[in-house]
Short mmCIF file of C-alpha atoms and ligand atoms in Angstrom, two decimals:
data_model
loop_
_atom_site.label_atom_id
_atom_site.label_comp_id
_atom_site.label_asym_id
_atom_site.label_seq_id
_atom_site.Cartn_x
_atom_site.Cartn_y
_atom_site.Cartn_z
CA UNK Y 212 90.71 130.94 83.41
CA UNK Y 213 92.81 131.32 81.10
CA UNK Y 214 95.75 133.52 82.87
CA UNK Y 215 94.93 131.68 85.97
CA UNK Y 216 95.77 128.23 84.37
CA UNK Y 217 98.96 130.25 82.30
CA UNK Y 218 100.45 131.28 86.13
CA UNK Y 219 100.20 127.29 86.67
CA UNK Y 220 102.32 126.23 84.55
CA UNK Y 221 104.74 129.27 84.82
CA UNK Y 222 104.89 127.76 88.55
CA UNK Y 223 105.22 124.39 87.31
CA UNK Y 224 108.06 125.15 85.45
CA UNK Y 225 109.86 127.24 88.72
CA UNK Y 226 108.99 124.14 90.56
CA UNK Y 227 112.39 122.30 90.11
CA UNK Y 228 114.19 124.87 92.69
CA UNK Y 229 113.26 122.71 95.72
CA UNK Y 230 114.36 125.42 98.85
CA UNK Y 231 111.21 127.17 96.56
CA UNK Y 232 108.59 124.23 96.57
CA UNK Y 233 106.34 124.17 100.07
CA UNK Y 234 106.14 128.34 99.31
CA UNK Y 235 104.89 127.58 95.17
CA UNK Y 236 102.69 124.40 96.31
CA UNK Y 237 101.36 126.74 98.25
CA UNK Y 238 100.23 129.17 95.95
CA UNK Y 239 99.18 126.04 93.58
CA UNK Y 240 96.49 124.70 95.70
CA UNK Y 241 95.76 128.85 95.79
CA UNK Y 242 95.50 129.28 92.27
CA UNK Y 243 93.21 125.62 92.22
CA UNK Y 244 91.29 126.81 93.98
CA UNK Y 245 90.25 129.89 92.86
CA UNK Y 246 89.43 128.20 89.47
CA UNK Y 247 86.91 126.29 90.49
CA UNK Y 248 85.11 128.73 93.21
CA UNK Y 249 83.04 131.62 91.54
CA UNK Y 250 84.10 134.81 90.73
CA UNK Y 251 82.00 137.91 93.12
CA UNK Y 252 83.29 137.18 96.51
CA UNK Y 253 80.83 135.01 99.01
CA UNK Y 254 76.85 134.34 99.13
CA UNK Y 255 76.85 134.35 95.59
CA UNK Y 256 73.02 134.95 94.30
CA UNK Y 257 70.40 131.58 93.31
CA UNK Y 258 72.50 129.86 90.35
CA UNK Y 259 75.42 130.99 91.00
CA UNK Y 260 78.38 128.16 91.24
CA UNK Y 261 77.27 125.43 93.03
CA UNK Y 262 76.58 127.23 96.49
CA UNK Y 263 73.60 126.27 98.32
CA UNK Y 264 72.60 127.76 101.80
CA UNK Y 265 73.76 126.15 105.11
CA UNK Y 266 71.51 124.40 106.92
CA UNK Y 267 70.55 122.51 109.86
CA UNK Y 268 73.30 120.55 112.15
CA UNK Y 269 75.86 119.54 109.98
CA UNK Y 270 76.34 118.96 105.73
CA UNK Y 271 77.78 115.96 103.61
CA UNK Y 272 78.46 116.59 100.13
CA UNK Y 273 78.08 113.60 97.49
CA UNK Y 274 81.58 113.43 95.51
CA UNK Y 275 81.54 111.07 92.36
CA UNK Y 276 82.23 110.35 88.65
CA UNK Y 277 79.14 110.45 86.12
CA UNK Y 278 76.46 108.19 86.85
CA UNK Y 279 77.35 106.73 89.83
CA UNK Y 280 73.91 107.42 91.51
CA UNK Y 281 74.21 110.36 93.52
CA UNK Y 282 71.13 111.68 92.84
CA UNK Y 283 69.72 108.48 93.07
CA UNK Y 284 70.96 108.33 96.22
CA UNK Y 285 69.41 111.71 97.45
CA UNK Y 286 66.40 110.91 95.77
CA UNK Y 287 66.42 107.87 98.00
CA UNK Y 288 67.74 108.78 101.28
CA UNK Y 289 65.64 112.57 101.39
CA UNK Y 290 63.05 111.83 99.46
CA UNK Y 291 63.75 114.79 96.94
CA UNK Y 292 63.62 114.95 93.44
CA UNK Y 293 67.06 115.05 92.66
CA UNK Y 294 67.46 114.72 88.08
CA UNK Y 295 68.23 110.20 87.89
CA UNK Y 296 69.30 109.65 84.13
CA UNK Y 297 71.21 107.22 82.72
CA UNK Y 298 73.82 109.59 80.44
CA UNK Y 299 76.71 111.34 82.38
CA UNK Y 300 76.71 114.58 83.68
CA UNK Y 301 72.49 114.67 84.50
CA UNK Y 302 73.19 116.76 87.34
CA UNK Y 303 74.65 120.42 86.52
CA UNK Y 304 74.11 122.39 89.69
CA UNK Y 305 74.32 121.21 93.86
CA UNK Y 306 70.68 120.29 95.01
CA UNK Y 307 70.05 119.88 98.29
CA UNK Y 308 67.68 117.48 100.90
CA UNK Y 309 67.41 117.01 104.11
CA UNK Y 310 67.90 113.81 106.42
CA UNK Y 311 67.71 113.09 109.64
CA UNK Y 312 69.60 111.11 111.86
CA UNK Y 313 69.24 110.42 115.27
CA UNK Y 314 67.57 113.60 115.66
CA UNK Y 315 70.12 116.08 114.11
CA UNK Y 316 69.41 117.37 110.86
CA UNK Y 317 71.07 116.76 108.19
CA UNK Y 318 72.16 118.68 104.93
CA UNK Y 319 73.17 115.97 101.65
CA UNK Y 320 74.40 117.97 98.61
CA UNK Y 321 73.96 115.97 94.83
CA UNK Y 322 76.88 117.59 92.97
CA UNK Y 323 77.55 117.37 89.21
CA UNK Y 324 79.05 114.45 88.75
CA UNK Y 325 83.51 115.37 88.47
CA UNK Y 326 85.70 114.08 86.16
CA UNK Y 327 89.80 113.39 86.10
CA UNK Y 328 91.80 116.09 85.44
CA UNK Y 329 89.09 118.87 86.60
CA UNK Y 330 91.98 120.04 88.81
CA UNK Y 331 94.42 121.19 85.44
CA UNK Y 332 90.86 123.12 84.52
CA UNK Y 333 90.45 120.36 82.08
CA UNK Y 334 88.13 117.61 81.28
CA UNK Y 335 89.01 114.63 79.46
CA UNK Y 336 85.75 112.99 81.00
CA UNK Y 337 87.89 109.50 81.68
CA UNK Y 338 85.92 107.59 84.15
CA UNK Y 339 87.13 105.26 86.27
CA UNK Y 340 86.10 103.91 89.63
CA UNK Y 341 88.42 103.91 91.81
CA UNK Y 342 88.95 105.60 95.30
CA UNK Y 343 92.42 107.18 95.13
CA UNK Y 344 91.88 109.22 91.99
CA UNK Y 345 88.88 111.00 93.77
CA UNK Y 346 91.42 111.37 96.85
CA UNK Y 347 94.17 112.93 94.37
CA UNK Y 348 91.44 115.18 92.67
CA UNK Y 349 90.63 116.81 95.63
CA UNK Y 350 93.93 116.73 97.69
CA UNK Y 351 95.05 119.35 94.58
CA UNK Y 352 92.66 121.47 95.82
CA UNK Y 353 93.97 121.01 99.84
CA UNK Y 354 91.63 119.06 100.47
CA UNK Y 355 92.37 116.05 102.82
CA UNK Y 356 90.18 113.03 103.64
CA UNK Y 357 90.59 111.03 106.68
CA UNK Y 358 93.66 112.21 108.31
CA UNK Y 359 94.67 114.27 110.39
CA UNK Y 360 96.18 117.66 110.42
CA UNK Y 361 100.65 117.11 110.76
CA UNK Y 362 101.50 119.66 113.35
CA UNK Y 363 105.05 121.96 113.30
CA UNK Y 364 107.34 119.38 115.77
CA UNK Y 365 110.58 120.13 116.70
CA UNK Y 366 112.49 118.24 118.92
CA UNK Y 367 116.38 118.56 120.44
CA UNK Y 368 118.17 115.48 120.44
CA UNK Y 369 122.05 114.84 122.14
CA UNK Y 370 122.48 112.26 118.79
CA UNK Y 371 120.42 110.65 115.73
CA UNK Y 372 120.96 113.54 113.36
CA UNK Y 373 118.21 114.77 112.03
CA UNK Y 374 115.51 112.67 111.52
CA UNK Y 375 112.83 114.83 109.36
CA UNK Y 376 108.67 114.74 108.29
CA UNK Y 377 108.47 117.42 105.73
CA UNK Y 378 107.62 118.87 102.49
CA UNK Y 379 110.97 120.89 102.05
CA UNK Y 380 113.53 118.65 101.53
CA UNK Y 381 115.99 117.11 104.33
CA UNK Y 382 119.47 118.90 102.91
CA UNK Y 383 117.56 122.94 102.80
CA UNK Y 384 116.76 121.59 106.89
CA UNK Y 385 119.35 120.25 107.53
CA UNK Y 386 121.39 123.50 105.98
CA UNK Y 387 118.77 126.29 108.21
CA UNK Y 388 119.84 124.00 111.82
CA UNK Y 389 123.48 123.39 110.57
CA UNK Y 390 122.79 127.77 110.88
CA UNK Y 391 121.59 127.13 114.49
CA UNK Y 392 123.89 124.86 115.56
CA UNK Y 393 121.28 121.94 115.74
CA UNK Y 394 122.65 118.63 114.58
CA UNK Y 395 120.58 116.19 116.80
CA UNK Y 396 116.70 116.74 116.71
CA UNK Y 397 113.14 115.48 115.01
CA UNK Y 398 111.66 117.91 112.64
CA UNK Y 399 107.51 117.47 111.21
CA UNK Y 400 106.91 120.32 109.13
CA UNK Y 401 103.59 120.80 107.69
CA UNK Y 402 103.97 124.16 105.26
CA UNK Y 403 100.38 124.48 104.17
CA UNK Y 404 98.61 124.02 106.99
CA UNK Y 405 96.13 127.06 106.82
CA UNK Y 406 95.50 126.57 103.36
CA UNK Y 407 94.54 122.51 103.98
CA UNK Y 408 91.23 120.96 104.63
CA UNK Y 409 90.78 118.25 106.76
CA UNK Y 410 87.30 116.55 106.55
CA UNK Y 411 85.86 112.82 107.15
CA UNK Y 412 84.66 111.07 104.31
CA UNK Y 413 82.93 107.95 103.55
CA UNK Y 414 83.10 105.72 100.78
CA UNK Y 415 79.50 104.81 99.19
CA UNK Y 416 79.89 102.66 96.49
CA UNK Y 417 76.36 101.76 95.12
CA UNK Y 418 75.09 99.82 92.73
CA UNK Y 419 76.17 96.20 94.60
CA UNK Y 420 72.67 94.54 92.84
CA UNK Y 421 74.74 94.17 90.07
CA UNK Y 422 77.60 92.26 91.31
CA UNK Y 423 78.60 88.95 93.01
CA UNK Y 424 78.93 87.90 97.27
CA UNK Y 425 82.28 87.59 96.29
CA UNK Y 426 83.56 91.46 95.40
CA UNK Y 427 80.36 92.30 97.98
CA UNK Y 428 83.55 90.87 100.47
CA UNK Y 429 85.66 92.54 98.81
CA UNK Y 430 83.91 95.93 98.76
CA UNK Y 431 84.09 95.20 102.54
CA UNK Y 432 87.76 95.57 102.96
CA UNK Y 433 87.91 98.75 101.69
CA UNK Y 434 88.80 101.53 104.88
CA UNK Y 435 86.23 104.15 105.31
CA UNK Y 436 83.71 101.92 103.18
CA UNK Y 437 79.68 101.09 103.07
CA UNK Y 438 78.25 99.43 99.60
CA UNK Y 439 74.84 100.36 99.04
CA UNK Y 440 72.01 99.24 96.19
CA UNK Y 441 70.86 103.19 95.88
CA UNK Y 442 67.74 102.28 93.39
CA UNK Y 443 67.27 99.47 96.26
CA UNK Y 444 67.41 101.46 99.02
CA UNK Y 445 69.52 98.60 100.05
CA UNK Y 446 72.37 98.82 103.33
CA UNK Y 447 70.68 102.26 104.13
CA UNK Y 448 71.52 101.33 107.47
CA UNK Y 449 74.73 100.77 107.92
CA UNK Y 450 75.18 104.06 105.68
CA UNK Y 451 73.25 105.94 108.44
CA UNK Y 452 75.21 104.95 110.88
CA UNK Y 453 78.61 105.45 109.80
CA UNK Y 454 77.54 108.82 108.74
CA UNK Y 455 76.39 109.42 112.53
CA UNK Y 456 79.65 107.77 113.96
CA UNK Y 457 82.01 110.17 110.73
CA UNK Y 458 80.15 113.13 111.54
CA UNK Y 459 81.13 112.68 115.51
CA UNK Y 460 77.55 114.84 116.19
CA UNK Y 461 76.63 114.56 120.06
CA UNK Y 462 73.31 115.17 121.95
CA UNK Y 463 72.53 116.99 124.73
CA UNK Y 464 69.60 117.42 126.32
CA UNK Y 465 67.65 120.06 128.39
CA UNK Y 466 65.74 119.80 131.61
CA UNK Y 467 63.96 122.31 134.06
CA UNK Y 468 65.92 124.09 136.21
CA UNK Y 469 65.46 122.68 140.29
CA UNK Y 470 64.46 118.66 138.08
CA UNK Y 471 66.83 116.64 138.42
CA UNK Y 472 67.43 114.25 134.72
CA UNK Y 473 64.43 112.03 133.94
CA UNK Y 474 65.08 109.30 131.34
CA UNK Y 475 61.16 107.85 131.97
CA UNK Y 476 59.35 107.11 129.35
CA UNK Y 477 56.58 109.68 128.95
CA UNK Y 478 53.41 109.60 127.28
CA UNK Y 479 52.60 112.48 124.25
CA UNK Y 480 50.22 114.33 126.70
CA UNK Y 481 52.88 114.07 130.15
CA UNK Y 482 55.28 116.16 127.42
CA UNK Y 483 52.45 118.71 126.06
CA UNK Y 484 51.30 119.25 130.67
CA UNK Y 485 55.54 120.08 130.88
CA UNK Y 486 55.60 122.35 128.42
CA UNK Y 487 52.79 124.51 129.10
CA UNK Y 488 49.28 123.26 130.88
CA UNK Y 489 47.05 125.60 128.18
CA UNK Y 490 49.07 122.86 125.02
CA UNK Y 491 47.35 119.91 125.52
CA UNK Y 492 43.98 121.72 125.33
CA UNK Y 493 44.55 122.92 121.57
CA UNK Y 494 46.32 119.50 120.47
CA UNK Y 495 45.31 118.47 117.37
CA UNK Y 496 47.82 115.81 116.86
CA UNK Y 497 51.44 115.24 116.69
CA UNK Y 498 54.11 113.85 114.43
CA UNK Y 499 56.78 111.53 115.94
CA UNK Y 500 60.36 110.45 113.84
CA UNK Y 501 62.03 108.09 116.15
CA UNK Y 502 61.85 104.52 117.01
CA UNK Y 503 57.83 104.76 118.97
CA UNK Y 504 56.64 104.72 115.65
CA UNK Y 505 56.88 102.82 112.58
CA UNK Y 506 57.14 105.41 109.04
CA UNK Y 507 58.54 108.77 109.73
CA UNK Y 508 57.18 111.01 110.55
CA UNK Y 509 53.91 108.73 112.17
CA UNK Y 510 50.30 111.07 113.14
CA UNK Y 511 50.28 110.25 116.63
CA UNK Y 512 47.16 111.03 119.59
CA UNK Y 513 47.90 112.56 122.93
CA UNK Y 514 48.08 108.38 124.33
CA UNK Y 515 51.14 107.45 122.58
CA UNK Y 516 54.41 106.35 124.27
CA UNK Y 517 57.39 107.53 123.13
CA UNK Y 518 60.89 106.01 123.30
CA UNK Y 519 64.32 107.63 124.03
CA UNK Y 520 65.48 109.86 120.99
CA UNK Y 521 62.25 110.59 119.80
CA UNK Y 522 61.46 113.53 117.69
CA UNK Y 523 57.99 115.45 118.09
CA UNK Y 524 55.79 118.10 116.58
CA UNK Y 525 52.69 118.94 118.35
CA UNK Y 526 49.94 120.33 115.90
CA UNK Y 527 47.00 122.46 117.74
CA UNK Y 528 43.77 122.94 116.28
N1 LIG N 241 71.26 98.79 89.07
C1 LIG N 241 71.34 99.89 89.70
N2 LIG N 241 71.80 101.22 89.38
C2 LIG N 241 71.48 102.17 89.47
C3 LIG N 241 72.26 102.46 91.17
N3 LIG N 241 71.61 103.38 91.60
C4 LIG N 241 71.63 104.38 90.56
N4 LIG N 241 71.73 103.76 89.09
C5 LIG N 241 71.66 104.17 88.00
O1 LIG N 241 71.97 105.00 87.62
C6 LIG N 241 72.74 105.65 86.22
C7 LIG N 241 72.78 106.80 87.22
O2 LIG N 241 72.29 107.27 87.88
P1 LIG N 241 72.05 108.60 88.48
O3 LIG N 241 71.86 108.73 89.97
O4 LIG N 241 71.38 109.70 87.66
O5 LIG N 241 73.97 109.07 88.78
P2 LIG N 241 74.56 110.22 89.10
O6 LIG N 241 75.71 110.03 89.96
O7 LIG N 241 73.72 111.26 90.02
O8 LIG N 241 74.62 111.47 87.83
P3 LIG N 241 75.39 112.66 87.43
O9 LIG N 241 74.09 113.95 88.00
O10 LIG N 241 75.39 112.65 85.37
O11 LIG N 241 76.40 112.81 87.84
C8 LIG N 241 70.34 105.61 86.45
O12 LIG N 241 70.36 105.18 84.82
C9 LIG N 241 70.22 105.23 87.73
O13 LIG N 241 68.64 104.11 88.16
C10 LIG N 241 71.43 100.59 91.71
O14 LIG N 241 71.52 101.30 92.76
N5 LIG N 241 71.58 100.41 91.11
MG1 LIG N 242 72.64 113.33 89.17
#
């Protein structure tokens, strides 16, 4: 790690040379990633690093400062035990959980609390509750939140000079283009495209049970934000709705060959008959998730009528 830190310091010193800025930035992102990536290449055995096997249709990571309530949220949302404590850094490894969101299986990962300056390989433990600090911390590792990749664009024009959107300085680009006798153009350049990942992010602002209504009004104006109380399970519906929106998952359904799509409500018995006529003979009960039941899941009999989007599990005798 110390040799990696030395390399980072070396590169930072070199950065004065504007012509190499883009290239050096890309190398910095790569080296900083090395600092947080467990050695041994891929996979990683149990207990190594923070990796957990991927399951379900999508995965969501909880990133935040210590003691903000990430583990409380995991425990109360997914019903999985994750150490909750009044002291900082209660969580030291990744704890996975699973929730059902409109029928989709979504993996939740409770991560250890992050510290400011983790990007420099050191922890001051300085705790500030501000979303842009988290954004900055992630940005240096090549993670962009709620933004879209900038394409490389070039449009030659008749007048207006060189109009540049780039991480390279304008003079360098102008001199390169002048080599090609181009003096009028709109140029967009993103040098680190392959090193940068773009991910959607929801800012979950927790512990609203401890603030006044006025402050809650301010919080509601923060873009991409959902205020909650993980402890009291307040506003979980809004959070789940936003999770669904941001994941941009789509639901599709199959129908047997030769039949058109059916949207009619059916009973559990109808459903079993459609799968196989013997299934109803062996039917003991069904577990149902969704709008037609009060509890998720709920045990139901074969006469139960289900709602659109319900998820069923048949238990045989
Ligand atoms: N008042 C209030 N306290 C909460 C809420 N959620 C969590 N807490 C408390 O905040 C403290 C920290 O909660 P954790 O869930 O352990 O926090 P964490 O983010 O997982 O912390 P680390 O694992 O150390 O990063 C505990 O004492 C919780 O009981 C909430 O909605 N309201
Ligand atoms: Mg925790």
